[in-house]
Amino acid sequence: MDLPGTSTQSGAHCADDSDDEVPLANQNVDPIQNLVDGDSDDLSSESSDVSYSSDDDLDIGTAPPVWALTTSGLRPITFVRLSGLLVPCPGQGKPIDYFRLLLDDIFLENVIKFSNAYAFEVFKKPDLTPNSRINKWKDITMDELLHFIGLLLHTGTIRLNRLQDYWKTDKLFSLQVFRHVMSRDRFLNILRCLYFHNPNHQEETSMDKIKFVVGHFNNKMNDIYYPQKELSLDEAMILWRGRLHFRQYIKGKRHKYGVKLYSLTEHSGLILKFHVYGGSSDLEVGGKGHTEKVVLYLLQEKLNNGHSIFMDNFYNSYLLASKLLARNTYCTGTLRLDRKNVPNDIQSAKLKRGETVARYGNSVMIGKWRDKRVVTYISTEFENEMVDFITKHKTTLKKPLPIIQYNAYMSGVDRADQLLSYYPCERKTMRWYKKIFIHILQMMLLNAHNLHNKYQRKINFYKFRLEVIRSLLPPLDVAVESPGQKRARLGMHQIQKIEGRTAANRIQRKTVESVVRPHAIRKHLGSVQLVQISLACASALASKSIMNKKLNLCK
């Protein structure tokens, strides 16, 4: 996401919906709405000598700033947290240990409980046919779910057009690992019944289907890891072209149509928190002041710690920058000229290539710079200082410091999307909530790779994936035995020399009763018939034994 010039996003991004103020009279609102409205909610600064009351905050949010050509310095804020794992390094530090740190047993047990309950609901449907796969359903176990996840992730490593192709015995396919671990019908049955919400509870909104999975990811990342100072906030997309009332369109994305995710990341691609946008009816971030709500919701646990947030022009405004600054949080990024409180000098300035202009007010800097095209930007951390920048062609250029910092730290979401796009596991025929679940699984895998490389020897994402998949599946070094090999091993139906002799020194021939195999006829006869046959065989053997004794006496 290099500058100058960030691609203008269309669709939902076109509306300047973060500029209108929300009335402060409404008291029955959530904490995010209070932050948007300007209420402080006990968010006083502990790390700064300057304290901000709620009245100061309201003055910053509502009073128009007085812009100046120069500044005596922007407000200094110290980062007060230590970045790193908040829990001991898991297990032996293997890839599977970091993955299971995020995908823990409690989460999997809940998925098993919800899926088994939903399978019963599917089984009760009146339109099932006798040949339906669900008739063979049995409850999922923990090991079986781990094997299923391993195979599901492996479908992203080896791409085939249809799921059924992974179980084909044709030599053009012949992927023995899938047949060895799980049958095709069992895999499709589990995929059909995957569920992440109690099916016996009525859903208030469609987001309830994924609320548990999204909440687990966000809470787990908040509990095990604290990020570095510099964070970026941007959108990601999950491809979806079907019918969905909260489907979004973003022109500049690889997947233009789909489910929009708002993500908070480190610049390495580590995803810290995300929110699935449910459209204008979203209960948490929808409605008036949408963009400010998104930023404050994602930063809810990170405010007052001295973070530097990098965002594009969809989010940034003077009002948002002031509110974040009042909570000891910097922000830097591009800015739209039609936002409120942008200085008239900045809006009307005509610049030649390489020229820049800036204005300062209330520790907020708004600048404008022209390179190939005009870029407007805002920062509460960096002044409009022109510094040397070495390009990829080894040439030196002068660029504003906020632009250089923005380009350095704004690539987190794009980098995560790039790595996830290499090994896609989603299928077109899946229900939307299953697509989101599989996308979250891949996000967990990507985060586990990032954490592993921070504290262990670095390996690439491809090798990391294979190690995790190999650990999720049962041992694969045991040779798969065919039915013919099994018969040969058990010695069945082999030609053998008959050693027995009769009293007349003739070869003993097999009689009918010695050839009878109960295990062979049990498949076709009932228990009563088996008892009758057994009694008949016993009486026949007894009568034959008596006849043999009489013949011996006669001799």
Coordinates of C-alpha atoms in Angstrom, one line a residue:
M1 CA 0.0 0.0 0.0
D2 CA 2.6 2.5 -1.2
L3 CA 2.0 6.2 -1.5
P4 CA 1.6 8.6 -3.1
G5 CA -2.0 8.1 -3.7
T6 CA -4.0 5.5 -2.0
S7 CA -6.7 3.9 -4.1
T8 CA -10.1 5.4 -3.3
Q9 CA -12.5 2.8 -2.1
S10 CA -16.0 2.8 -3.4
G11 CA -19.2 1.2 -2.2
A12 CA -19.6 1.6 1.5
H13 CA -16.5 3.7 1.7
C14 CA -17.8 6.6 -0.4
A15 CA -20.0 8.0 2.4
D16 CA -18.4 10.4 4.7
D17 CA -20.2 8.8 7.7
S18 CA -17.7 9.6 10.4
D19 CA -18.0 13.3 10.4
D20 CA -21.5 13.7 11.9
E21 CA -21.6 14.1 15.6
V22 CA -23.9 11.9 17.7
P23 CA -26.1 13.6 20.3
L24 CA -24.8 13.2 23.8
A25 CA -28.2 13.0 25.4
N26 CA -28.8 9.3 24.8
Q27 CA -27.6 7.4 27.9
N28 CA -28.6 3.9 26.8
V29 CA -25.7 3.2 24.5
D30 CA -22.8 0.9 24.6
P31 CA -19.2 1.9 25.6
I32 CA -18.2 2.2 21.9
Q33 CA -21.0 4.7 21.3
N34 CA -19.9 6.6 24.4
L35 CA -16.4 6.8 23.0
V36 CA -17.8 8.1 19.7
D37 CA -19.9 10.6 21.5
G38 CA -16.9 11.9 23.4
D39 CA -17.6 10.4 26.9
S40 CA -14.4 9.5 28.7
D41 CA -15.7 6.4 30.6
D42 CA -12.8 6.2 33.2
L43 CA -10.2 6.4 30.4
S44 CA -8.0 8.9 32.2
S45 CA -4.3 8.8 31.4
E46 CA -1.9 7.1 33.7
S47 CA 1.3 7.4 31.7
S48 CA 1.2 11.1 30.9
D49 CA 1.8 14.2 33.0
V50 CA -1.1 15.9 31.3
S51 CA -4.6 14.7 32.4
Y52 CA -7.7 15.0 30.2
S53 CA -11.1 15.3 31.7
S54 CA -14.3 14.6 29.8
D55 CA -14.8 18.4 29.4
D56 CA -11.4 18.7 27.7
D57 CA -12.3 15.8 25.5
L58 CA -15.6 17.4 24.5
D59 CA -13.9 20.7 23.7
I60 CA -11.4 18.9 21.5
G61 CA -14.1 17.0 19.6
T62 CA -16.5 19.9 19.1
A63 CA -14.6 23.2 19.0
P64 CA -13.0 24.1 15.7
P65 CA -9.2 24.2 15.9
V66 CA -7.1 27.2 15.4
W67 CA -4.6 26.3 12.7
A68 CA -1.0 27.6 12.6
L69 CA 1.9 27.4 10.2
T70 CA 4.3 26.1 12.8
T71 CA 4.3 24.2 16.1
S72 CA 6.4 24.1 19.2
G73 CA 6.1 20.3 19.1
L74 CA 3.4 17.6 19.1
R75 CA 2.3 16.0 22.3
P76 CA 4.8 13.3 23.6
I77 CA 3.3 10.0 24.6
T78 CA 5.3 7.0 26.0
F79 CA 4.5 3.4 25.1
V80 CA 4.0 1.8 28.5
R81 CA 3.6 -1.9 27.7
L82 CA 6.0 -4.7 26.9
S83 CA 5.4 -6.6 23.7
G84 CA 5.5 -10.4 23.7
L85 CA 3.7 -13.6 24.9
L86 CA 1.7 -13.3 28.1
V87 CA 1.9 -17.0 28.7
P88 CA 4.8 -19.5 28.8
C89 CA 6.1 -20.8 25.5
P90 CA 3.8 -23.7 24.7
G91 CA 5.0 -27.3 24.8
Q92 CA 8.3 -28.0 23.1
G93 CA 8.0 -25.0 20.8
K94 CA 6.9 -27.1 17.8
P95 CA 4.5 -25.7 15.2
I96 CA 1.6 -27.8 16.5
D97 CA 2.2 -26.4 20.0
Y98 CA 1.7 -22.8 18.8
F99 CA -1.3 -23.8 16.7
R100 CA -3.0 -25.6 19.6
L101 CA -2.3 -22.6 21.8
L102 CA -4.9 -20.8 19.7
L103 CA -7.1 -23.8 18.9
D104 CA -7.5 -25.2 22.4
D105 CA -9.6 -28.1 23.6
I106 CA -12.3 -26.0 25.2
F107 CA -13.1 -24.4 21.8
L108 CA -13.1 -27.8 20.1
E109 CA -15.3 -29.3 22.7
N110 CA -17.9 -26.6 22.1
V111 CA -17.7 -27.1 18.4
I112 CA -18.3 -30.8 18.9
K113 CA -21.3 -30.2 21.2
F114 CA -22.9 -27.7 18.8
S115 CA -22.2 -29.9 15.7
N116 CA -23.6 -33.1 17.3
A117 CA -26.7 -31.2 18.3
Y118 CA -27.2 -29.8 14.9
A119 CA -26.7 -33.2 13.3
F120 CA -29.7 -34.4 15.3
E121 CA -31.7 -31.5 13.9
V122 CA -30.7 -32.4 10.4
F123 CA -31.5 -36.1 11.0
K124 CA -35.1 -35.1 12.1
K125 CA -35.9 -33.4 8.8
P126 CA -38.8 -35.1 7.0
D127 CA -37.4 -34.9 3.5
L128 CA -34.4 -37.3 4.1
T129 CA -34.1 -40.2 1.8
P130 CA -33.0 -43.8 2.9
N131 CA -29.7 -43.3 1.1
S132 CA -28.9 -40.0 2.7
R133 CA -25.4 -39.8 4.3
I134 CA -26.8 -38.4 7.5
N135 CA -28.4 -41.8 8.3
K136 CA -24.9 -43.1 9.0
W137 CA -24.1 -40.3 11.4
K138 CA -22.3 -40.9 14.7
D139 CA -21.2 -38.3 17.2
I140 CA -17.9 -36.6 16.5
T141 CA -15.0 -37.2 18.9
M142 CA -12.0 -34.9 19.7
D143 CA -9.5 -37.0 17.7
E144 CA -11.8 -37.2 14.7
L145 CA -12.4 -33.4 14.6
L146 CA -8.6 -32.8 14.7
H147 CA -8.2 -35.3 11.8
F148 CA -11.0 -33.5 10.0
I149 CA -9.3 -30.1 10.4
G150 CA -6.0 -31.6 9.3
L151 CA -7.5 -32.9 6.1
L152 CA -9.4 -29.6 5.5
L153 CA -6.2 -27.6 5.8
H154 CA -4.5 -30.1 3.5
T155 CA -7.0 -29.4 0.7
G156 CA -5.5 -25.9 0.6
T157 CA -2.1 -27.4 0.0
I158 CA -3.2 -29.7 -2.8
R159 CA -5.9 -28.0 -4.9
L160 CA -8.5 -30.1 -6.7
N161 CA -11.8 -29.0 -8.2
R162 CA -14.1 -31.1 -6.2
L163 CA -13.9 -32.5 -2.6
Q164 CA -14.8 -36.0 -3.8
D165 CA -11.7 -36.1 -6.0
Y166 CA -9.4 -36.4 -2.9
W167 CA -10.8 -39.9 -2.3
K168 CA -10.7 -41.2 -5.9
T169 CA -8.6 -44.3 -6.5
D170 CA -7.9 -43.3 -10.1
K171 CA -4.1 -43.2 -10.7
L172 CA -4.5 -39.6 -11.9
F173 CA -5.5 -38.7 -8.3
S174 CA -4.7 -41.5 -5.8
L175 CA -4.1 -39.4 -2.6
Q176 CA -3.9 -42.2 -0.1
V177 CA -3.6 -39.9 2.9
F178 CA -7.3 -38.9 2.7
R179 CA -8.6 -42.5 2.3
H180 CA -6.3 -43.7 5.1
V181 CA -7.4 -41.0 7.7
M182 CA -11.2 -40.8 7.0
S183 CA -13.8 -42.0 4.6
R184 CA -15.3 -39.6 2.1
D185 CA -18.8 -39.9 3.4
R186 CA -17.7 -39.3 7.0
F187 CA -15.7 -36.2 6.0
L188 CA -18.7 -34.8 4.0
N189 CA -21.0 -35.6 6.9
I190 CA -18.9 -33.7 9.4
L191 CA -18.6 -30.8 7.0
R192 CA -22.4 -30.8 6.5
C193 CA -23.1 -30.7 10.3
L194 CA -20.4 -28.2 11.4
Y195 CA -22.1 -25.7 13.6
F196 CA -20.9 -23.0 16.0
H197 CA -24.1 -22.0 17.8
N198 CA -26.6 -23.9 20.0
P199 CA -29.3 -24.9 17.5
N200 CA -31.8 -25.1 20.3
H201 CA -31.5 -21.3 21.0
Q202 CA -33.2 -18.9 18.8
E203 CA -30.9 -16.5 16.8
E204 CA -31.4 -12.8 17.3
T205 CA -29.3 -11.9 14.3
S206 CA -27.5 -13.9 11.6
M207 CA -24.2 -13.0 13.3
D208 CA -25.0 -15.3 16.2
K209 CA -23.9 -18.2 13.9
I210 CA -20.3 -17.0 14.1
K211 CA -20.3 -15.0 17.3
F212 CA -18.7 -17.8 19.4
V213 CA -15.9 -18.4 16.9
V214 CA -15.1 -14.7 16.4
G215 CA -15.2 -14.1 20.2
H216 CA -12.9 -17.0 20.8
F217 CA -10.2 -15.7 18.4
N218 CA -10.3 -12.1 19.7
N219 CA -10.2 -13.2 23.4
K220 CA -7.5 -15.7 22.9
M221 CA -5.2 -13.3 21.1
N222 CA -5.8 -10.7 23.8
D223 CA -5.0 -13.2 26.5
I224 CA -1.8 -14.7 25.1
Y225 CA 0.0 -11.8 23.4
Y226 CA 0.5 -8.1 23.7
P227 CA 1.6 -6.4 20.4
Q228 CA 4.2 -3.8 19.6
K229 CA 3.7 -0.1 19.6
E230 CA 2.9 0.3 15.8
L231 CA -0.4 -1.2 14.7
S232 CA -2.4 -0.9 11.5
L233 CA -6.1 -1.0 10.8
D234 CA -7.7 -2.0 7.5
E235 CA -10.3 -4.1 5.8
A236 CA -10.1 -7.7 4.5
M237 CA -12.6 -9.6 2.3
I238 CA -13.8 -13.2 2.3
L239 CA -15.1 -14.0 -1.2
W240 CA -18.9 -14.5 -1.3
R241 CA -20.9 -13.9 -4.5
G242 CA -24.2 -15.6 -3.2
R243 CA -27.1 -14.0 -1.5
L244 CA -26.3 -12.4 1.8
H245 CA -27.9 -9.3 3.2
F246 CA -24.6 -7.9 4.6
R247 CA -22.4 -8.7 1.5
Q248 CA -20.1 -5.7 0.7
Y249 CA -18.3 -4.4 -2.3
I250 CA -14.8 -2.9 -2.3
K251 CA -13.3 -1.9 -5.6
G252 CA -9.6 -2.2 -4.8
K253 CA -9.7 -5.7 -3.3
R254 CA -8.8 -8.9 -5.0
H255 CA -12.2 -10.3 -3.9
K256 CA -14.5 -7.3 -4.7
Y257 CA -17.7 -9.0 -3.3
G258 CA -17.9 -10.7 -0.1
V259 CA -18.0 -10.5 3.7
K260 CA -16.0 -7.5 5.0
L261 CA -13.7 -8.0 8.0
Y262 CA -12.2 -5.0 9.9
S263 CA -8.8 -6.1 11.2
L264 CA -6.2 -4.8 13.6
T265 CA -2.8 -6.1 12.8
E266 CA 1.0 -5.7 13.3
H267 CA 2.9 -4.9 10.2
S268 CA 4.3 -8.5 10.1
G269 CA 0.8 -9.8 9.4
L270 CA -0.1 -10.9 12.9
I271 CA -3.9 -10.4 13.3
L272 CA -4.7 -9.1 16.8
K273 CA -8.5 -8.5 16.6
F274 CA -11.1 -8.5 13.9
H275 CA -14.8 -7.8 13.4
V276 CA -17.2 -9.2 10.8
Y277 CA -19.2 -6.3 9.5
G278 CA -22.9 -7.0 9.5
G279 CA -24.0 -4.1 7.4
S280 CA -25.8 -1.0 8.5
S281 CA -27.8 -3.1 11.0
D282 CA -24.6 -4.2 12.8
L283 CA -25.3 -3.9 16.5
E284 CA -21.7 -3.0 17.5
V285 CA -20.3 -0.7 14.8
G286 CA -23.3 0.0 12.5
G287 CA -25.2 3.2 12.1
K288 CA -24.1 6.8 12.6
G289 CA -20.4 7.4 13.2
H290 CA -19.6 4.0 11.7
T291 CA -15.9 4.5 11.0
E292 CA -15.2 5.9 14.4
K293 CA -17.0 3.0 16.0
V294 CA -14.9 0.5 14.1
V295 CA -11.6 2.1 15.2
L296 CA -12.7 2.5 18.9
Y297 CA -14.1 -1.1 19.0
L298 CA -10.9 -2.7 17.6
L299 CA -8.7 -0.5 19.9
Q300 CA -10.9 -1.0 23.0
E301 CA -8.2 -3.0 24.9
K302 CA -5.2 -0.9 23.5
L303 CA -6.2 2.6 24.5
N304 CA -4.1 4.6 27.0
N305 CA -1.0 2.5 26.3
G306 CA 0.8 4.8 23.9
H307 CA 0.2 2.9 20.6
S308 CA 0.7 4.4 17.2
I309 CA -2.2 3.5 14.8
F310 CA -1.9 3.7 11.0
M311 CA -5.1 4.0 9.0
D312 CA -6.1 5.0 5.5
N313 CA -8.5 7.9 4.5
F314 CA -11.6 5.8 5.0
Y315 CA -11.2 6.2 8.8
N316 CA -9.1 9.3 9.5
S317 CA -10.6 12.6 10.5
Y318 CA -9.6 15.5 12.8
L319 CA -12.3 14.4 15.3
L320 CA -11.1 10.8 15.5
A321 CA -7.4 11.9 15.8
S322 CA -8.4 14.2 18.7
K323 CA -10.3 11.5 20.5
L324 CA -7.5 9.0 20.1
L325 CA -4.9 11.6 21.3
A326 CA -7.0 12.3 24.4
R327 CA -6.6 8.6 25.2
N328 CA -2.8 8.5 24.7
T329 CA -3.0 7.0 21.3
Y330 CA -1.3 8.3 18.1
C331 CA -2.7 8.0 14.7
T332 CA -1.2 8.6 11.2
G333 CA -2.5 8.1 7.7
T334 CA -4.1 9.5 4.6
L335 CA -7.0 12.0 4.8
R336 CA -9.8 13.0 2.6
L337 CA -10.0 16.7 1.8
D338 CA -13.8 16.9 2.3
R339 CA -13.5 15.8 6.0
K340 CA -14.6 18.3 8.6
N341 CA -12.1 20.8 10.1
V342 CA -9.6 20.4 7.2
P343 CA -7.9 23.8 6.9
N344 CA -8.9 25.9 3.9
D345 CA -5.2 26.6 3.2
I346 CA -4.7 22.8 2.7
Q347 CA -7.8 22.4 0.6
S348 CA -7.0 25.2 -1.8
A349 CA -3.2 24.8 -2.0
K350 CA -1.7 24.4 -5.5
L351 CA 1.6 22.5 -5.3
K352 CA 4.3 21.5 -7.7
R353 CA 6.0 18.2 -7.6
G354 CA 8.0 17.8 -4.4
E355 CA 6.3 20.7 -2.6
T356 CA 4.5 20.3 0.7
V357 CA 2.3 22.4 3.0
A358 CA 1.1 21.7 6.6
R359 CA -1.0 23.2 9.4
Y360 CA -0.9 22.5 13.1
G361 CA -3.7 22.7 15.7
N362 CA -4.3 21.1 19.1
S363 CA -1.3 18.7 18.6
V364 CA -2.8 17.5 15.2
M365 CA -0.9 18.0 11.9
I366 CA -2.6 18.0 8.6
G367 CA -0.4 18.1 5.5
K368 CA -0.4 18.0 1.8
W369 CA 2.3 16.8 -0.6
R370 CA 2.6 16.4 -4.3
D371 CA 4.7 13.7 -6.0
K372 CA 3.1 12.0 -9.0
R373 CA -0.2 13.1 -7.5
V374 CA -1.5 15.0 -4.5
V375 CA -1.6 13.2 -1.1
T376 CA -3.3 14.6 2.0
Y377 CA -2.4 13.1 5.3
I378 CA -2.9 13.6 9.1
S379 CA -0.7 12.7 12.1
T380 CA -0.6 13.3 15.8
E381 CA 2.9 11.8 16.1
F382 CA 5.1 13.2 13.3
E383 CA 5.7 16.7 12.1
N384 CA 5.8 17.5 8.5
E385 CA 9.5 17.0 8.2
M386 CA 11.0 16.2 4.8
V387 CA 13.6 13.4 5.1
D388 CA 15.7 11.3 2.7
F389 CA 14.2 8.1 1.4
I390 CA 16.1 5.4 -0.6
T391 CA 13.9 3.8 -3.3
K392 CA 14.1 0.3 -4.6
H393 CA 16.2 1.6 -7.5
K394 CA 18.8 2.9 -5.0
T395 CA 17.9 6.6 -5.7
T396 CA 17.4 9.1 -2.9
L397 CA 14.2 11.1 -2.7
K398 CA 12.7 13.6 -0.2
K399 CA 9.5 12.5 1.4
P400 CA 7.4 13.7 4.4
L401 CA 8.2 11.7 7.5
P402 CA 4.5 10.7 8.1
I403 CA 4.3 9.2 4.6
I404 CA 7.4 7.1 5.1
Q405 CA 6.1 5.8 8.5
Y406 CA 2.7 5.1 7.0
N407 CA 4.2 3.0 4.1
A408 CA 6.4 1.1 6.6
Y409 CA 3.6 0.0 9.0
M410 CA 0.4 0.0 7.0
S411 CA 1.0 -3.4 5.2
G412 CA -0.2 -5.8 8.0
V413 CA -3.7 -6.7 6.6
D414 CA -2.4 -6.9 3.0
R415 CA 0.5 -9.2 4.0
A416 CA -1.9 -11.5 5.9
D417 CA -4.3 -11.6 2.9
Q418 CA -1.4 -12.4 0.6
L419 CA -0.2 -15.4 2.7
L420 CA -3.7 -16.7 3.2
S421 CA -4.4 -16.5 -0.6
Y422 CA -1.6 -19.1 -1.3
Y423 CA -3.5 -22.0 0.4
P424 CA -7.2 -21.4 0.1
C425 CA -9.4 -24.1 1.8
E426 CA -12.8 -22.6 1.2
R427 CA -15.3 -24.1 -1.3
K428 CA -17.9 -22.3 -3.4
T429 CA -20.7 -24.6 -2.2
M430 CA -20.2 -23.9 1.5
R431 CA -22.6 -22.0 3.7
W432 CA -21.3 -18.5 4.6
Y433 CA -20.7 -19.1 8.3
K434 CA -18.6 -22.2 7.5
K435 CA -16.5 -20.2 5.1
I436 CA -15.9 -17.7 7.9
F437 CA -15.0 -20.5 10.3
I438 CA -12.5 -22.0 7.8
H439 CA -11.0 -18.5 7.2
I440 CA -10.6 -18.0 11.0
L441 CA -8.8 -21.4 11.1
Q442 CA -6.4 -20.2 8.6
M443 CA -5.9 -16.9 10.5
M444 CA -5.1 -19.0 13.6
L445 CA -2.6 -20.9 11.5
L446 CA -1.0 -17.7 10.2
N447 CA -0.8 -16.2 13.7
A448 CA 0.7 -19.4 15.1
H449 CA 3.4 -19.1 12.3
N450 CA 4.1 -15.5 13.3
L451 CA 4.4 -16.4 17.0
H452 CA 6.6 -19.4 16.2
N453 CA 9.0 -17.3 14.2
K454 CA 9.3 -14.7 16.9
Y455 CA 10.5 -17.2 19.5
Q456 CA 11.8 -20.3 17.6
R457 CA 13.9 -20.9 14.6
K458 CA 12.3 -19.3 11.5
I459 CA 10.6 -21.5 8.9
N460 CA 8.5 -20.4 5.9
F461 CA 4.7 -20.6 6.0
Y462 CA 4.5 -23.6 3.6
K463 CA 6.7 -25.8 5.8
F464 CA 4.9 -24.6 9.0
R465 CA 1.6 -25.7 7.5
L466 CA 2.8 -29.1 6.6
E467 CA 4.2 -29.7 10.1
V468 CA 0.9 -28.7 11.7
I469 CA -1.1 -30.9 9.3
R470 CA 1.2 -33.8 9.9
S471 CA 0.7 -33.5 13.6
L472 CA -3.0 -33.2 13.4
L473 CA -3.4 -36.4 11.3
P474 CA -2.7 -39.9 12.7
P475 CA 0.7 -41.6 11.9
L476 CA 0.9 -42.0 8.1
D477 CA 4.1 -44.2 8.0
V478 CA 2.0 -47.4 8.4
A479 CA 1.4 -49.1 5.1
V480 CA -2.2 -49.3 4.0
E481 CA -3.3 -52.9 3.7
S482 CA -5.6 -53.9 0.8
P483 CA -8.3 -56.6 1.3
G484 CA -6.3 -59.0 -0.8
Q485 CA -3.2 -58.5 1.3
K486 CA -5.3 -59.1 4.4
R487 CA -6.7 -62.4 3.1
A488 CA -3.2 -63.5 2.2
R489 CA -1.9 -62.6 5.7
L490 CA -4.7 -64.5 7.4
G491 CA -4.1 -67.6 5.2
M492 CA -7.7 -67.8 3.9
H493 CA -8.6 -69.7 0.7
Q494 CA -5.1 -71.2 0.2
I495 CA -4.6 -74.7 -1.3
Q496 CA -3.4 -77.2 1.4
K497 CA -2.5 -80.9 1.3
I498 CA -5.0 -83.1 3.2
E499 CA -3.0 -85.2 5.7
G500 CA -5.9 -87.2 7.3
R501 CA -6.5 -90.9 6.5
T502 CA -9.5 -93.2 7.1
A503 CA -9.4 -96.6 8.7
A504 CA -9.0 -98.2 5.2
N505 CA -5.9 -96.0 4.7
R506 CA -7.7 -93.8 2.2
I507 CA -7.4 -90.0 2.0
Q508 CA -9.8 -88.3 4.4
R509 CA -12.2 -86.1 2.4
K510 CA -13.9 -83.1 3.8
T511 CA -17.5 -83.6 4.8
V512 CA -20.2 -81.0 4.5
E513 CA -20.3 -80.4 8.2
S514 CA -16.6 -79.6 8.4
V515 CA -16.9 -77.0 5.7
V516 CA -19.7 -75.1 7.3
R517 CA -18.4 -71.7 8.5
P518 CA -20.8 -70.0 10.9
H519 CA -19.1 -66.6 10.4
A520 CA -19.8 -66.9 6.6
I521 CA -23.5 -67.7 6.8
R522 CA -24.2 -65.4 9.7
K523 CA -24.4 -62.5 7.3
H524 CA -27.5 -64.0 5.6
L525 CA -29.3 -65.8 8.4
G526 CA -31.0 -64.7 11.6
S527 CA -30.1 -65.8 15.1
V528 CA -33.0 -68.3 15.3
Q529 CA -31.9 -70.0 12.0
L530 CA -28.3 -70.1 13.3
V531 CA -29.4 -71.9 16.4
Q532 CA -31.4 -74.4 14.4
I533 CA -28.5 -75.1 12.1
S534 CA -26.1 -75.5 15.0
L535 CA -28.5 -78.1 16.7
A536 CA -28.8 -79.9 13.4
C537 CA -25.1 -80.1 12.9
A538 CA -24.6 -81.3 16.5
S539 CA -27.1 -84.1 16.1
A540 CA -25.6 -85.1 12.8
L541 CA -22.1 -85.3 14.3
A542 CA -23.5 -87.3 17.2
S543 CA -25.3 -89.8 15.0
K544 CA -22.2 -90.1 12.8
S545 CA -20.0 -90.8 15.9
I546 CA -22.4 -93.5 17.0
M547 CA -22.4 -95.2 13.6
N548 CA -18.6 -95.1 13.5
K549 CA -18.4 -96.9 17.0
K550 CA -20.9 -99.6 15.8
L551 CA -18.8 -100.2 12.7
N552 CA -15.6 -100.6 14.8
L553 CA -17.4 -103.1 17.0
C554 CA -18.5 -105.1 14.0
K555 CA -15.0 -105.3 12.8

